Coordinates of N, CA and C in Angstrom, one line a residue:
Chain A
X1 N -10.9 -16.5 -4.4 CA -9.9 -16.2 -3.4 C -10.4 -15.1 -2.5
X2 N -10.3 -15.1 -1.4 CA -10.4 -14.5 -0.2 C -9.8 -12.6 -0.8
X3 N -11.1 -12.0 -0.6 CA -10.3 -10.5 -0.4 C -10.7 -9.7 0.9
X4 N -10.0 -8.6 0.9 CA -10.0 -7.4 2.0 C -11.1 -6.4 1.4
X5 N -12.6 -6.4 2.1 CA -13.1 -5.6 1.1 C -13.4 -4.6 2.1
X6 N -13.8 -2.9 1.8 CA -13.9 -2.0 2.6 C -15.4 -1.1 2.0
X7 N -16.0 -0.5 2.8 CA -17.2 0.3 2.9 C -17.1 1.5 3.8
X8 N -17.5 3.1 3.0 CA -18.5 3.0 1.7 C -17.1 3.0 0.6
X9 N -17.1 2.9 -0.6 CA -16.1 3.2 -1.4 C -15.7 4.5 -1.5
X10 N -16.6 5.5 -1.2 CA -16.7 6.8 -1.5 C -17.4 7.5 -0.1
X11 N -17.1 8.5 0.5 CA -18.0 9.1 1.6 C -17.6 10.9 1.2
X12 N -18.6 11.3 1.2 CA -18.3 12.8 1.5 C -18.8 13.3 2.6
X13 N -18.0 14.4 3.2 CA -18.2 14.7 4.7 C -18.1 16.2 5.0
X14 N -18.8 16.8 5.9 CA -18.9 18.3 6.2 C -17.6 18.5 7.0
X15 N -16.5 19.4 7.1 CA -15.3 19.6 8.0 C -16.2 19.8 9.3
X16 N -15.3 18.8 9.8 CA -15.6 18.7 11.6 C -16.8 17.7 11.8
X17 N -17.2 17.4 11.2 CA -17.7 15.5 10.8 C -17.2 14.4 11.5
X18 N -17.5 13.7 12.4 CA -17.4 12.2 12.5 C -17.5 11.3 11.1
X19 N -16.0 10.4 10.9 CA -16.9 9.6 9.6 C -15.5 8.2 10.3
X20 N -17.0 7.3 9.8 CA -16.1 5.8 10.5 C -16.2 5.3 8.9
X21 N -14.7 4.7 8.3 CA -14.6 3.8 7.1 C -14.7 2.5 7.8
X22 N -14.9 1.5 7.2 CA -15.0 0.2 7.4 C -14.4 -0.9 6.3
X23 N -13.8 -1.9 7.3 CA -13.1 -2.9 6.7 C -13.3 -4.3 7.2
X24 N -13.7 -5.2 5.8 CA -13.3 -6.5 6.8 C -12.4 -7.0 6.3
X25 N -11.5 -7.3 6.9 CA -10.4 -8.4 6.8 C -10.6 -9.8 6.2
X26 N -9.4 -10.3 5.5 CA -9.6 -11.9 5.1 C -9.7 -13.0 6.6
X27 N -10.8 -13.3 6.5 CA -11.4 -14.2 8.0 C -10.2 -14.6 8.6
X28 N -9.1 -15.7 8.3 CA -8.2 -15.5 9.2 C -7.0 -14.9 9.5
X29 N -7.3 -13.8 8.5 CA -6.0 -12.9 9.6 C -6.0 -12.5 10.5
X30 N -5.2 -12.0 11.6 CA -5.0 -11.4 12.7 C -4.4 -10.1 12.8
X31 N -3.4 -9.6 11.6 CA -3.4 -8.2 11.8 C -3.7 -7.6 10.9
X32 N -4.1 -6.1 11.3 CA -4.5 -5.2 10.6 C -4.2 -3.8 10.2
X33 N -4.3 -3.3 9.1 CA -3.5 -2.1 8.9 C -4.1 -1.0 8.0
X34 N -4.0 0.4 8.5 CA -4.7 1.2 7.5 C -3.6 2.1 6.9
X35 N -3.9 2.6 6.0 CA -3.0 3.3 5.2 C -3.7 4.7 4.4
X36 N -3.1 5.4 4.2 CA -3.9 6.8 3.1 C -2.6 7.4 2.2
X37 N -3.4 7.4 1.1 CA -2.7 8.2 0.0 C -3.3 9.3 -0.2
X38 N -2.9 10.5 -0.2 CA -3.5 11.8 0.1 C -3.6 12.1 -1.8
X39 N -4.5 12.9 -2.4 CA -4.0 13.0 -4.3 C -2.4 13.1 -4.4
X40 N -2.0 12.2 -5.3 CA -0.8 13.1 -5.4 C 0.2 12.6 -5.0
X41 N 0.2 12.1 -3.9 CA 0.9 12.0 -2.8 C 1.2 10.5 -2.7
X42 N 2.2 10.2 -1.7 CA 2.3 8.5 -1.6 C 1.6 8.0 -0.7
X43 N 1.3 6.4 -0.9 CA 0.8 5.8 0.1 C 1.3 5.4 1.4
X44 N 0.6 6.4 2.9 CA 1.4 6.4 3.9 C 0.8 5.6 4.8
X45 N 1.3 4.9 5.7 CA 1.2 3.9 6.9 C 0.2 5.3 7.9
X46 N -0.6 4.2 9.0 CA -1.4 5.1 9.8 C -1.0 3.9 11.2
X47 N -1.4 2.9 11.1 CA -1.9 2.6 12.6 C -1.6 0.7 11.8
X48 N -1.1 0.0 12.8 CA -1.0 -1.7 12.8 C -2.3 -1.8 13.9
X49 N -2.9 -3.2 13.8 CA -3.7 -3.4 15.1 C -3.3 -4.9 15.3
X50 N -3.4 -5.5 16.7 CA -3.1 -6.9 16.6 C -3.9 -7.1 17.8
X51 N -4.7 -8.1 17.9 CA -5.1 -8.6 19.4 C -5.9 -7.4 20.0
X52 N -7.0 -6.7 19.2 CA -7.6 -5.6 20.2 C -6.8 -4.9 20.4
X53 N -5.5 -4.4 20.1 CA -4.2 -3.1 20.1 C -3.5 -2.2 19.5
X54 N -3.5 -1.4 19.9 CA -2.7 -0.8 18.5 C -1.5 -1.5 18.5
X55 N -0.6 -1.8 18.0 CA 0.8 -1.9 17.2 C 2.2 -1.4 17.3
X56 N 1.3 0.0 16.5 CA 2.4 0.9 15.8 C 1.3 1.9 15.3
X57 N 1.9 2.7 15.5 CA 1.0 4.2 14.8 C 2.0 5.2 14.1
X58 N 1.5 5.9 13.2 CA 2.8 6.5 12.6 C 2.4 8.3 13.2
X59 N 2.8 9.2 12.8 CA 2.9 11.0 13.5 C 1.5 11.4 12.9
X60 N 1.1 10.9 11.8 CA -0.3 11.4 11.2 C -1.4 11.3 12.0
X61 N -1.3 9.5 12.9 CA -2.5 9.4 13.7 C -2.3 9.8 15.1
X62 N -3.0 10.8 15.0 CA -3.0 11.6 16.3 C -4.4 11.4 17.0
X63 N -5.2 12.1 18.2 CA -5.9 12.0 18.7 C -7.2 11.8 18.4
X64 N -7.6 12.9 16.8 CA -8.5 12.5 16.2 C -8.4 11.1 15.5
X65 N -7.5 10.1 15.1 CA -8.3 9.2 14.7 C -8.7 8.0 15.9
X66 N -8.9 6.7 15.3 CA -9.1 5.8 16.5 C -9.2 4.5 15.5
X67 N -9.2 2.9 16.0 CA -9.7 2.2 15.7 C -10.0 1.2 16.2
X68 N -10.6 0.1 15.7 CA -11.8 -0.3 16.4 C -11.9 -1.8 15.9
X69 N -11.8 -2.8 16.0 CA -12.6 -4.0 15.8 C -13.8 -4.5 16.9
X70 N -15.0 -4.1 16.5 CA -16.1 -4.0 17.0 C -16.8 -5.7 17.6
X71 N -16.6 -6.4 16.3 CA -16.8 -7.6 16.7 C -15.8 -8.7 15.7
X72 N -16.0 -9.5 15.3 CA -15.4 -10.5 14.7 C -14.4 -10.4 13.3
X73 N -15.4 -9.7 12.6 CA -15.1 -9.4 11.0 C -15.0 -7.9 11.0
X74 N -15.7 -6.9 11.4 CA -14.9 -5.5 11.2 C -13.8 -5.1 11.6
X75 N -13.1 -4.2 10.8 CA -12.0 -3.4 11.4 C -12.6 -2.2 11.2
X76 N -12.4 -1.1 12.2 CA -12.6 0.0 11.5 C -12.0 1.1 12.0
X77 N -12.3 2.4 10.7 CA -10.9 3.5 11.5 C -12.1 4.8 11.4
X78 N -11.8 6.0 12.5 CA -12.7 6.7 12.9 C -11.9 7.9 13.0
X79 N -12.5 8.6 12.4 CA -11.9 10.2 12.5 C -13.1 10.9 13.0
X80 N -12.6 11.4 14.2 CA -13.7 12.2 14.9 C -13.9 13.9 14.7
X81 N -13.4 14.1 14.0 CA -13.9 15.6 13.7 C -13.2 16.2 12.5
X82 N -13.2 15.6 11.3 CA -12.1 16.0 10.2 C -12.3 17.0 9.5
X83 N -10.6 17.2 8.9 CA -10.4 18.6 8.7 C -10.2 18.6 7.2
X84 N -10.1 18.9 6.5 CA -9.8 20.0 4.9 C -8.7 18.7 4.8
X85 N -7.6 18.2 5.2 CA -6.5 17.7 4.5 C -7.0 16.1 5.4
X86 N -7.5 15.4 5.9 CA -8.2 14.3 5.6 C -8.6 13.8 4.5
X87 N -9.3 14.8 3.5 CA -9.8 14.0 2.3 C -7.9 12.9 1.2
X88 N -8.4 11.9 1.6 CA -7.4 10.9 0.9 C -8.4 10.0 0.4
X89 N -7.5 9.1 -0.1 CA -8.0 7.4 0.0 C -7.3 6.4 1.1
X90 N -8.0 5.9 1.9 CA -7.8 5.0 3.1 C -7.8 3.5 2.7
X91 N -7.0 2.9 3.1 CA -6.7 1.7 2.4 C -6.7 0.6 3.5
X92 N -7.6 -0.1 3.5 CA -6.9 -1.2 5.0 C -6.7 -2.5 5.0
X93 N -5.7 -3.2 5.3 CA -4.5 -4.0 5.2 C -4.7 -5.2 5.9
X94 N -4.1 -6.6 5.8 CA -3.9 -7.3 6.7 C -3.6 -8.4 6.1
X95 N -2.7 -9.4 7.6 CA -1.8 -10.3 7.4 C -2.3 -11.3 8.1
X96 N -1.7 -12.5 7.4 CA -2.4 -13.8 8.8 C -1.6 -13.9 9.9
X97 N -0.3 -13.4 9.9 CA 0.7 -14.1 11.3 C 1.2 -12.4 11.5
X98 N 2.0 -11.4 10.6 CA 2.2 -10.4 11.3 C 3.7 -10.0 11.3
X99 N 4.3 -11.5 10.9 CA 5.7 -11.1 10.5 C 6.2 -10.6 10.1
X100 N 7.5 -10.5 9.7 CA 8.2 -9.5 9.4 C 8.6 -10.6 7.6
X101 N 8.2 -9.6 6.6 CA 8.3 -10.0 4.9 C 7.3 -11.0 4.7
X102 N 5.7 -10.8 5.7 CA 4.9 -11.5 5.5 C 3.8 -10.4 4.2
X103 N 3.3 -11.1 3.2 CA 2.6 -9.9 1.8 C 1.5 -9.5 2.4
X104 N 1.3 -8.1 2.8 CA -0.2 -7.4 3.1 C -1.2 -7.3 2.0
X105 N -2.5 -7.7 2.2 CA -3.7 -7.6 1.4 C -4.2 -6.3 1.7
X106 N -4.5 -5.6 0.5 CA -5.0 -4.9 0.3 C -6.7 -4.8 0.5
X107 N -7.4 -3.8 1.0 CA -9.0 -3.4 0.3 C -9.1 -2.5 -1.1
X108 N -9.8 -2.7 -1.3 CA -9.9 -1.5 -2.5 C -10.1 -0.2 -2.1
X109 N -10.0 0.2 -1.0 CA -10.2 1.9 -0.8 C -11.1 2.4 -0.3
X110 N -11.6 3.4 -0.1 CA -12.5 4.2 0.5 C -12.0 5.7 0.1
X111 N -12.5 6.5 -0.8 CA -12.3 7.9 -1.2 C -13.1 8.8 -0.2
X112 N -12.4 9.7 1.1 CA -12.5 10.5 1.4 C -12.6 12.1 1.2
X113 N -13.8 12.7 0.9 CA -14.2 13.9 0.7 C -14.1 15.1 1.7
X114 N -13.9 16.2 2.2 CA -14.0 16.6 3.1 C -14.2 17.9 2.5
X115 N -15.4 18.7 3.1 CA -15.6 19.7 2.4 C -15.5 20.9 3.3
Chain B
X1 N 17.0 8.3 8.1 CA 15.8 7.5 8.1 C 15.5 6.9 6.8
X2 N 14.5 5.6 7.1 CA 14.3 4.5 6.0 C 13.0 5.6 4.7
X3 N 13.9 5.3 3.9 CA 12.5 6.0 2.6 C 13.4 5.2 1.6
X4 N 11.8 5.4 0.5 CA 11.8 4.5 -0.6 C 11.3 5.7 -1.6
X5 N 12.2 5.7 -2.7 CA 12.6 7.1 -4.1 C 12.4 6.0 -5.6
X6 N 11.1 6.6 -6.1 CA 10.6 6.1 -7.4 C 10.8 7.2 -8.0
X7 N 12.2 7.5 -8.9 CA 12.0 8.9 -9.8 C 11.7 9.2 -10.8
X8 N 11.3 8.5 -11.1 CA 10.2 8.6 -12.3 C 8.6 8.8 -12.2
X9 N 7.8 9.3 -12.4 CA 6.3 9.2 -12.0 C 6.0 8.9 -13.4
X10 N 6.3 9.0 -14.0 CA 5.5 8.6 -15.3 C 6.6 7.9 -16.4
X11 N 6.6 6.4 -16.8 CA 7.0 5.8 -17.9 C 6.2 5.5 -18.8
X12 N 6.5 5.9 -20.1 CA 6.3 5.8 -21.5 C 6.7 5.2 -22.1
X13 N 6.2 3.5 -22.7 CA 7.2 2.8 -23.2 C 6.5 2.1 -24.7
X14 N 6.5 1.7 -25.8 CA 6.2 1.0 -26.5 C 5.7 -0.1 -26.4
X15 N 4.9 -1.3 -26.6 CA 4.8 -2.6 -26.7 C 5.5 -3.3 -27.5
X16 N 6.1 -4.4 -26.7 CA 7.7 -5.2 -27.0 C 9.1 -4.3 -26.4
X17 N 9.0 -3.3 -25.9 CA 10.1 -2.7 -25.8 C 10.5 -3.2 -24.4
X18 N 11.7 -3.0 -23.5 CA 12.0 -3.4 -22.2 C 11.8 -2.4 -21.4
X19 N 11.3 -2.6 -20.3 CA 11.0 -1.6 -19.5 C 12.4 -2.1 -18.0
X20 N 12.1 -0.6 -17.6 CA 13.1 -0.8 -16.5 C 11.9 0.1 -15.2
X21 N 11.6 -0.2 -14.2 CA 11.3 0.6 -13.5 C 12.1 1.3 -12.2
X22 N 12.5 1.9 -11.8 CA 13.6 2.4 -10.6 C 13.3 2.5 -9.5
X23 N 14.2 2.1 -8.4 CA 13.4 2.2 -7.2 C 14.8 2.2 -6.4
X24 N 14.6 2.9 -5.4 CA 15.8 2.9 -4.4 C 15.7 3.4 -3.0
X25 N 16.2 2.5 -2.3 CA 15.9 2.3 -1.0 C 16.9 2.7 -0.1
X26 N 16.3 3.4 1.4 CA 17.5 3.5 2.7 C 17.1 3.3 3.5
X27 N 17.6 2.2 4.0 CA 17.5 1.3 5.7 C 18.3 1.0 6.0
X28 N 18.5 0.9 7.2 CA 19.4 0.5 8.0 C 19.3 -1.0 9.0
X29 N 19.9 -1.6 7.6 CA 19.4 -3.0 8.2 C 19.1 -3.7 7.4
X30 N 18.5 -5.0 7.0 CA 18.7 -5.8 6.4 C 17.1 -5.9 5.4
X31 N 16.6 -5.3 4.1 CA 16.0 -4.6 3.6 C 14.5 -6.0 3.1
X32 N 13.6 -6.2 3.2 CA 12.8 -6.9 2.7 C 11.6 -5.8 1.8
X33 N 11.7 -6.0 0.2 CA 11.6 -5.0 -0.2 C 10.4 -5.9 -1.5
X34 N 9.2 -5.0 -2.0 CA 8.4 -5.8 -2.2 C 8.0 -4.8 -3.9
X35 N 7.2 -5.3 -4.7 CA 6.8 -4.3 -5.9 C 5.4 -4.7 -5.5
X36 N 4.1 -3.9 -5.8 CA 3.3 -3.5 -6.0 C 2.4 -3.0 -6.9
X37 N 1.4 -3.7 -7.3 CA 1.0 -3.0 -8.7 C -0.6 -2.9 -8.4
X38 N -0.6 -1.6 -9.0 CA -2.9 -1.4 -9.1 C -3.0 -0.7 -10.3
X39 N -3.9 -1.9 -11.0 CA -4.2 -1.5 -12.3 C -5.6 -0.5 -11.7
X40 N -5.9 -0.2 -13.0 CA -6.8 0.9 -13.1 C -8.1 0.3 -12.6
X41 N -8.5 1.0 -11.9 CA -9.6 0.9 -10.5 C -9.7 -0.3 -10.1
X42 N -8.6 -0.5 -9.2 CA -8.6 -2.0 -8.8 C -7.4 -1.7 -7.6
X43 N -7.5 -2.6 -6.7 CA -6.7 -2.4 -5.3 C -5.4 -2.8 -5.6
X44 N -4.6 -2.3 -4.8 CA -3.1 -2.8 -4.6 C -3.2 -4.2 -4.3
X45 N -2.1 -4.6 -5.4 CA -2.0 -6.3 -5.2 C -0.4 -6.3 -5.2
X46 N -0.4 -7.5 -4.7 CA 1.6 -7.8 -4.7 C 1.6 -8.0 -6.3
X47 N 3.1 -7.9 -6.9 CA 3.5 -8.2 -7.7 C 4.3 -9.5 -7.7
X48 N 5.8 -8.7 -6.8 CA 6.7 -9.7 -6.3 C 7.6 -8.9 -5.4
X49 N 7.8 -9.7 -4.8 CA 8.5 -9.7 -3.0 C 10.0 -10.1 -3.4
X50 N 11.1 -9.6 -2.8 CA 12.8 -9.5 -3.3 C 12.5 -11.2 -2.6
X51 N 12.2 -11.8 -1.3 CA 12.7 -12.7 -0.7 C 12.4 -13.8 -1.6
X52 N 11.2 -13.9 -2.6 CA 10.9 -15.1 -3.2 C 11.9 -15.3 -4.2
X53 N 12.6 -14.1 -5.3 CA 13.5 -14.4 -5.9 C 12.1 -15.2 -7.2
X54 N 11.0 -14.7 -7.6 CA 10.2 -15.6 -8.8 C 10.1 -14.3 -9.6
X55 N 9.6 -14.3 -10.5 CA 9.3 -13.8 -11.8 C 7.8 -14.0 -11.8
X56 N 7.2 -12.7 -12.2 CA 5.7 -12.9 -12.2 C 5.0 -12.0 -13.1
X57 N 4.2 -12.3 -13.8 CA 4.1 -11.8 -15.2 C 5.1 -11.2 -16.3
X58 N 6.6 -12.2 -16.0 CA 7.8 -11.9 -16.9 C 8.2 -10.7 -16.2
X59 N 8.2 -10.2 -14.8 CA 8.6 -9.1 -14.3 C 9.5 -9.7 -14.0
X60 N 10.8 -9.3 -13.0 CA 11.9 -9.7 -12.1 C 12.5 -8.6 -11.7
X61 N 12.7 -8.6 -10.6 CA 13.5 -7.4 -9.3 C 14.6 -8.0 -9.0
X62 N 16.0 -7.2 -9.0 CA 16.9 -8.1 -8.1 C 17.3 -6.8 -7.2
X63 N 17.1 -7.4 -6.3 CA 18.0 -6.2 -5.0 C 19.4 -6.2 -5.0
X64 N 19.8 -5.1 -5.3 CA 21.7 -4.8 -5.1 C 21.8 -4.0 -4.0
X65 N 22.4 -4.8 -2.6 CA 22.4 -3.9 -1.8 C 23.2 -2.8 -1.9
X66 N 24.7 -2.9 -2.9 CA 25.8 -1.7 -3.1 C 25.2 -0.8 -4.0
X67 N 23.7 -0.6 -4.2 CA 23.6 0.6 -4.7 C 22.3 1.0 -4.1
X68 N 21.8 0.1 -3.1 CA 20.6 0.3 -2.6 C 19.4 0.2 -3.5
X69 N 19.3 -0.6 -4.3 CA 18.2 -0.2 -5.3 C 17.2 -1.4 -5.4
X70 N 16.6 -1.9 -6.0 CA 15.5 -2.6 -6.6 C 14.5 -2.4 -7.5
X71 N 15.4 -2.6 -8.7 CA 14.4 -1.8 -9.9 C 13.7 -3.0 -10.5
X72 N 12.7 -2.5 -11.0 CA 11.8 -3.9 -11.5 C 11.6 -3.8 -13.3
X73 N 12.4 -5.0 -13.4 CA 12.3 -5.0 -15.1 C 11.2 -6.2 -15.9
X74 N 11.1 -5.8 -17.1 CA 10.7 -6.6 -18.1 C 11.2 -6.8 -19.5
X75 N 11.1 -7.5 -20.3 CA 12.4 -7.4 -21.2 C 11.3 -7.0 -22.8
X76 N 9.8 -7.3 -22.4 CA 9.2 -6.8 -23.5 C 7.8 -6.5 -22.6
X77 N 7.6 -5.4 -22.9 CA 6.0 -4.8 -22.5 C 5.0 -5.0 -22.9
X78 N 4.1 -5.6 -22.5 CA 2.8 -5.7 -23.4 C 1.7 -4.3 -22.3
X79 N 1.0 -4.3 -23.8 CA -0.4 -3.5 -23.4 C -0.6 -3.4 -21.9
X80 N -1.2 -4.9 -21.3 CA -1.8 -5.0 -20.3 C -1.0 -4.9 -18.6
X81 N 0.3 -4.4 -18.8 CA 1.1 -4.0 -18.1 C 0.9 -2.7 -17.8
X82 N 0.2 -1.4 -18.2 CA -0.1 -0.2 -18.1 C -0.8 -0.3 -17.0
X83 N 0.2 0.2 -16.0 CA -0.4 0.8 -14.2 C 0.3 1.3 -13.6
X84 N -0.2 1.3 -12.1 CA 0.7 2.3 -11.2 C 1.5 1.1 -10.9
X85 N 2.6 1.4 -10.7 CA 3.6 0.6 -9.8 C 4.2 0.8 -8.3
X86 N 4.2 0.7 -7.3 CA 4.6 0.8 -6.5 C 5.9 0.1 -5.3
X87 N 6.8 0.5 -5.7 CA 7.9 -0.1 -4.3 C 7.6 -0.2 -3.2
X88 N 8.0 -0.7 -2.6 CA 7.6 -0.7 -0.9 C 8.5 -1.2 -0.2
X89 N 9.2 -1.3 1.4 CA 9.7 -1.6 2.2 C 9.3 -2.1 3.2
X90 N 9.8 -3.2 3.9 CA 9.1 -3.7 4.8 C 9.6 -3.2 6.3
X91 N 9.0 -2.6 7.3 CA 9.8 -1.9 8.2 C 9.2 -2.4 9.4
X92 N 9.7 -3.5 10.1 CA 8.8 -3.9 11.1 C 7.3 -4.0 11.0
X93 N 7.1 -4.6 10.0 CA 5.4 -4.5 10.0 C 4.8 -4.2 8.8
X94 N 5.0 -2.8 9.1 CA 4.4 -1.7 8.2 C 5.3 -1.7 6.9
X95 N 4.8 -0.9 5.7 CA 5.0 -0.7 4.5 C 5.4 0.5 4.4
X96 N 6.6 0.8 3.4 CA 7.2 2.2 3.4 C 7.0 2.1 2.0
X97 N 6.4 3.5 1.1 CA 6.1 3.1 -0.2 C 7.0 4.4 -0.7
X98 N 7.2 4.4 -2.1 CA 7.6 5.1 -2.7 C 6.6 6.1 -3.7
X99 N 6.7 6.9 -4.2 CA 5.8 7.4 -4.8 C 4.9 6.9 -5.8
X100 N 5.0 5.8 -6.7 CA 4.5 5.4 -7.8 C 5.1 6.0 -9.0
X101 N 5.1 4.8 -9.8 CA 5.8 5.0 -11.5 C 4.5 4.4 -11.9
X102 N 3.8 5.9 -13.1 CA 2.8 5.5 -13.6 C 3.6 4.3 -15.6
X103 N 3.0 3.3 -15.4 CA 3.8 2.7 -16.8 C 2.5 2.9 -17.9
X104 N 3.2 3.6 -18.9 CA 2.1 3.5 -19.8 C 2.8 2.8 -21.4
X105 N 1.7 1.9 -21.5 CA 2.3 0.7 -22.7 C 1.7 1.3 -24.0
X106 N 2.1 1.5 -24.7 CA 1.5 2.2 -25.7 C 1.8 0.9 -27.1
X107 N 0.3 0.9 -27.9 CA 0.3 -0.2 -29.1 C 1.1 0.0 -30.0

């Protein structure tokens, strides 16, 4: 069965670091979605993409992040100078159509370190 | 505003016993509301989704909108049920999650 797989699983990073997580999506979906669970904490919505666009973005993604499908099969999400409360786990998502009570696929994560 | 309340973070239950997990929801509007489960180091996977109305690994949800809730039951626990659980809400798109109920199945 088709999964959402994401790279590196783990990254550690200096505060004020560029760090791009990476995701490929199940080959025919079309949307995409990241998510972060901070320790502790619940897992929160970041950003939808559809068609090369953002979506929807929720108050967390602000100016430092960004994303990106580069070419065909990546998605990916970019924090350009991160801070002390960055370190989560990043989760990224996706649907084949986009609908509304359509089931999002999970990746397995990416553990963000920020030192 | 729409949020999703799991108050429990940690269940402790026997093997064979019934579990209940709690979950309760506020939207304004007409609620597609989903469970979520990630066993131990492994990604969030669906469980079951209120619209299918199926039963999946002897789990079952029923949504009561007059109390806002969707709790997810089982009527006997086994071992291999021990995980995080997750609620979630479907909000235009995006996923509104609740905190997690950790289930621990004990032999």
């Amino acid at each position: 069965e088709p999964e959402v797989t994401q790279t590196p699983s783990h990254q550690v990073t200096q505060m004020g670091q560029e760090v791009i997580l990476r995701c490929v999506p199940i080959s025919n979906h079309l949307y995409f979605y990241w998510y972060r669970q901070i320790l502790g904490q619940k897992v929160e919505f970041l950003v939808s993409f559809y068609n090369n666009e953002i979506s929807e973005k929720s108050e967390i993604f602000d100016d430092q992040f960004s994303v990106e499908r580069p070419d065909g099969s990546n998605f990916t999400l970019k924090i350009r100078s991160t801070k002390l409360e960055d370190s989560a786990m990043y989760f990224c998502a996706s649907t084949q159509r986009g609908i509304l009570r359509e089931t999002q696929y999970f990746g397995p994560g990416t553990r963000l370190l920020v030192l | 505003a729409q949020r999703v309340t799991q108050p429990e973070k940690l269940l402790s239950v026997f093997k064979g016993a019934p579990v209940e997990l709690k979950c309760n929801y506020s939207y304004s509007g007409s609620p597609e509301l989903f469970w979520y489960v990630q066993y131990s180091r492994q990604r969030l996977q669906l469980l079951l989704r209120h619209i299918s109305r199926e039963s999946i690994k002897g789990f079952t949800a029923d949504l009561n909108k007059g109390e806002t809730s969707f709790h997810l039951k089982k009527p006997f626990a086994q071992e291999e049920d021990s995980a995080m659980y997750y609620c979630a809400l479907d909000n235009t798109g995006k996923l509104i999650f609740g905190q997690g109920t950790t289930l621990q199945v004990k032999p």
